[in-house]
Amino acid sequence: MKLEIGNFNVKDVVFGNKTNFKDGILTISKDEAIRFIKKDEHITAVDLEIAKPGDNTKIVPIKEAVEPRIRPDGRTIFPGVTGGVEMAGSGRVHALKGCSVLGVGMNYGSFGDGLVDMSKEGGKYTLFSELINICIVADTDEEQERFEQQKRNTAIRMATHKFAEYLGNTVKEMEPEEIENYELGPIVKRSENLNKLPSVVLVMQPQSQMEIMGYNARVYGWDMNKYIPTFMHPNEILDGSNISGSFMPSSSKWSTYDLQNFPTIRELYKEHGKSINFLGVIMSNLNVSLEQKKRSSIFVAQMAKSLGADGAIVTEEGYGNPDADYILCLRALEDVGVKTVGISNEATGRDGASQPLVSLDEKADALVSTGNVSQLIELPPADKVIGNLKSLSRDGLSGGWSYDENIGPSVREDGSIIMENNAMFCGDRIAGWSIKTMKEF
């Protein structure tokens, strides 16, 4: 299976009379774009805003992020979501690099929503401060969940995916500046030299714990709560087979943008044929009951062993209850002779003194931490807020609060904020972007 990603580097995004891409400038007709977004009858109000790196701007509550893309052959970029169900992972897709489409609540936030600060100070906490963000700021008619802490955010999230494809149309007929090639041959037909290298699989555990449909990550449009671990080609993930959910605390989240660009997959590709034989991806899940968690770990271990894996990288989206799935999976792989490395964030409390994961095991002895969800972050007032700053303290965002007897509210009267890292949108960069490191004392 061979995938070509044709890249167009976006130098700037501006509003203008016509939506097009020319000389590195993405121009958006705001009126036309809003008409397109409002084709969804569930979107009751919408505006578009542009936020650029270095702006003294805060964006909150963010529900989703997507890289604008299009397929020159006319196929949909998110099978089962923005179009019919068909196989992803082969052919060519065109991508607008250096920008993202953010889905932002106009008024209300929810547990899994997050914040991005575009200023120099806030910019060190999340990848999205480094991108030009095209923000869909919307309200919806989803009254049944308006005042719920846990929201599906379906209309805004789907609008984000559709609008990313809409913008991708600007480069549909153009020739890319560069083309990235991703190709893995059939596992049982690889060369003798490849087979001499250590064989490695990537095990991914997307959020899928909500038993009510609509909150979880999706694969080919299918809610992953109704899913069991499956072997996938890594190109499928890079090509839109999977999209993000709306449940996980924000710093622990894999946005759809992360999945489209999953750095750990890209690094494994770079080493394929050099230091490793990259077998592919075991797409697992996160479960509710202990029995379900054990069952998934058995599936993962059996697949890895049957594929001939010598080693596995295991990475989870989230923390807390999902730590049990994560550690059980690491243990099960080690039990069948597959050496493991784990990638996750941790929850060590504001003082850093708590047990980092809910579950631990002696065999899980090679763990990479991407950060502490409970770390306190203070940021000064912004010149501009896209969305609603009050949502951070009012609407139950993980990492925000209305009042704390020791440090007061998350949102102060002067517009400055104090919050836990939990509320930083994709702040722990668990997909492999993380720039954080450990310090010994």
Short mmCIF file of N, CA, C and O in Angstrom, two decimals, residues 357-400:
data_model
loop_
_atom_site.label_atom_id
_atom_site.label_comp_id
_atom_site.label_asym_id
_atom_site.label_seq_id
_atom_site.Cartn_x
_atom_site.Cartn_y
_atom_site.Cartn_z
N LEU A 357 0.64 6.86 37.40
CA LEU A 357 -0.40 6.13 36.68
C LEU A 357 -1.27 5.39 37.68
O LEU A 357 -0.78 4.93 38.72
N VAL A 358 -2.54 5.23 37.36
CA VAL A 358 -3.46 4.53 38.26
C VAL A 358 -3.01 3.09 38.47
O VAL A 358 -3.10 2.54 39.57
N SER A 359 -2.51 2.47 37.42
CA SER A 359 -2.06 1.08 37.47
C SER A 359 -0.60 1.02 37.05
O SER A 359 -0.18 1.72 36.13
N LEU A 360 0.17 0.18 37.72
CA LEU A 360 1.58 -0.01 37.39
C LEU A 360 1.92 -1.50 37.42
O LEU A 360 1.20 -2.30 38.02
N ASP A 361 3.02 -1.88 36.78
CA ASP A 361 3.46 -3.27 36.78
C ASP A 361 4.97 -3.30 36.61
O ASP A 361 5.54 -2.48 35.89
N GLU A 362 5.62 -4.25 37.25
CA GLU A 362 7.07 -4.34 37.18
C GLU A 362 7.58 -4.55 35.76
O GLU A 362 8.70 -4.14 35.42
N LYS A 363 6.76 -5.17 34.92
CA LYS A 363 7.20 -5.43 33.55
C LYS A 363 7.08 -4.20 32.65
O LYS A 363 7.65 -4.16 31.56
N ALA A 364 6.34 -3.19 33.12
CA ALA A 364 6.25 -1.92 32.37
C ALA A 364 7.40 -1.03 32.85
O ALA A 364 7.20 -0.09 33.62
N ASP A 365 8.60 -1.34 32.38
CA ASP A 365 9.80 -0.71 32.93
C ASP A 365 10.51 0.21 31.93
O ASP A 365 11.66 0.60 32.14
N ALA A 366 9.81 0.55 30.83
CA ALA A 366 10.39 1.49 29.86
C ALA A 366 9.28 2.44 29.41
O ALA A 366 8.66 2.26 28.36
N LEU A 367 8.99 3.43 30.24
CA LEU A 367 7.86 4.33 30.02
C LEU A 367 8.35 5.74 29.71
O LEU A 367 9.22 6.27 30.40
N VAL A 368 7.76 6.34 28.68
CA VAL A 368 8.05 7.73 28.30
C VAL A 368 6.91 8.60 28.79
O VAL A 368 5.74 8.35 28.46
N SER A 369 7.22 9.62 29.58
CA SER A 369 6.21 10.56 30.07
C SER A 369 6.21 11.82 29.21
O SER A 369 7.28 12.38 28.91
N THR A 370 5.04 12.26 28.81
CA THR A 370 4.92 13.49 28.02
C THR A 370 4.42 14.67 28.85
O THR A 370 4.14 15.74 28.29
N GLY A 371 4.28 14.49 30.17
CA GLY A 371 3.90 15.62 31.01
C GLY A 371 2.92 15.25 32.10
O GLY A 371 2.34 14.17 32.10
N ASN A 372 2.74 16.18 33.02
CA ASN A 372 1.84 16.02 34.16
C ASN A 372 0.58 16.83 33.92
O ASN A 372 0.63 18.06 33.79
N VAL A 373 -0.56 16.14 33.86
CA VAL A 373 -1.83 16.82 33.56
C VAL A 373 -2.21 17.84 34.62
O VAL A 373 -2.98 18.77 34.36
N SER A 374 -1.68 17.68 35.84
CA SER A 374 -2.09 18.53 36.95
C SER A 374 -1.20 19.76 37.13
O SER A 374 -1.42 20.57 38.03
N GLN A 375 -0.18 19.91 36.29
CA GLN A 375 0.72 21.06 36.40
C GLN A 375 -0.07 22.35 36.28
O GLN A 375 -0.90 22.52 35.38
N LEU A 376 0.16 23.29 37.19
CA LEU A 376 -0.51 24.59 37.14
C LEU A 376 0.16 25.50 36.12
O LEU A 376 1.39 25.60 36.06
N ILE A 377 -0.66 26.18 35.34
CA ILE A 377 -0.18 27.12 34.32
C ILE A 377 -0.86 28.46 34.55
O ILE A 377 -2.09 28.53 34.70
N GLU A 378 -0.08 29.52 34.60
CA GLU A 378 -0.63 30.88 34.71
C GLU A 378 -0.29 31.66 33.45
O GLU A 378 0.85 31.62 32.98
N LEU A 379 -1.28 32.35 32.91
CA LEU A 379 -1.09 33.13 31.69
C LEU A 379 -1.70 34.52 31.85
O LEU A 379 -2.78 34.67 32.45
N PRO A 380 -1.03 35.54 31.32
CA PRO A 380 -1.54 36.92 31.46
C PRO A 380 -2.77 37.17 30.60
O PRO A 380 -3.11 36.34 29.74
N PRO A 381 -3.43 38.31 30.77
CA PRO A 381 -4.60 38.62 29.94
C PRO A 381 -4.25 38.69 28.47
O PRO A 381 -3.11 39.00 28.09
N ALA A 382 -5.22 38.41 27.63
CA ALA A 382 -5.05 38.48 26.18
C ALA A 382 -5.69 39.75 25.64
O ALA A 382 -6.64 40.29 26.23
N ASP A 383 -5.16 40.20 24.49
CA ASP A 383 -5.80 41.33 23.81
C ASP A 383 -7.12 40.91 23.17
O ASP A 383 -8.02 41.72 22.99
N LYS A 384 -7.21 39.62 22.83
CA LYS A 384 -8.39 39.12 22.13
C LYS A 384 -8.69 37.70 22.57
O LYS A 384 -7.77 36.91 22.79
N VAL A 385 -9.96 37.39 22.70
CA VAL A 385 -10.40 36.02 22.99
C VAL A 385 -11.29 35.56 21.85
O VAL A 385 -12.24 36.25 21.46
N ILE A 386 -10.97 34.40 21.29
CA ILE A 386 -11.82 33.76 20.28
C ILE A 386 -12.60 32.67 20.99
O ILE A 386 -12.02 31.74 21.55
N GLY A 387 -13.92 32.79 21.00
CA GLY A 387 -14.77 31.87 21.74
C GLY A 387 -15.32 32.55 22.98
O GLY A 387 -15.87 33.64 22.91
N ASN A 388 -15.15 31.92 24.13
CA ASN A 388 -15.69 32.47 25.38
C ASN A 388 -14.77 32.07 26.53
O ASN A 388 -14.73 30.90 26.92
N LEU A 389 -14.03 33.03 27.07
CA LEU A 389 -13.07 32.74 28.14
C LEU A 389 -13.75 32.21 29.39
O LEU A 389 -13.20 31.38 30.12
N LYS A 390 -14.99 32.66 29.63
CA LYS A 390 -15.70 32.23 30.84
C LYS A 390 -15.94 30.72 30.86
O LYS A 390 -16.09 30.13 31.93
N SER A 391 -15.97 30.12 29.69
CA SER A 391 -16.24 28.68 29.63
C SER A 391 -15.18 27.88 30.39
O SER A 391 -15.47 26.80 30.91
N LEU A 392 -13.96 28.40 30.47
CA LEU A 392 -12.89 27.68 31.16
C LEU A 392 -13.23 27.43 32.62
O LEU A 392 -12.97 26.35 33.15
N SER A 393 -13.84 28.40 33.27
CA SER A 393 -14.16 28.24 34.69
C SER A 393 -15.61 27.84 34.93
O SER A 393 -15.94 27.27 35.96
N ARG A 394 -16.48 28.09 33.97
CA ARG A 394 -17.92 27.91 34.17
C ARG A 394 -18.46 26.55 33.76
O ARG A 394 -19.39 26.01 34.38
N ASP A 395 -17.86 25.94 32.70
CA ASP A 395 -18.52 24.83 32.01
C ASP A 395 -17.92 23.46 32.29
O ASP A 395 -18.21 22.50 31.57
N GLY A 396 -17.05 23.35 33.30
CA GLY A 396 -16.55 22.03 33.67
C GLY A 396 -15.45 21.50 32.80
O GLY A 396 -15.25 20.29 32.71
N LEU A 397 -14.71 22.40 32.11
CA LEU A 397 -13.54 21.94 31.37
C LEU A 397 -12.56 21.29 32.33
O LEU A 397 -12.28 21.83 33.41
N SER A 398 -12.03 20.13 31.95
CA SER A 398 -11.04 19.48 32.79
C SER A 398 -9.81 20.39 32.85
O SER A 398 -9.20 20.69 31.84
N GLY A 399 -9.46 20.85 34.05
CA GLY A 399 -8.34 21.76 34.19
C GLY A 399 -8.76 23.17 34.56
O GLY A 399 -7.91 24.01 34.87
N GLY A 400 -10.05 23.45 34.51
CA GLY A 400 -10.57 24.75 34.92
C GLY A 400 -11.53 24.60 36.09
O GLY A 400 -12.04 23.51 36.35
#
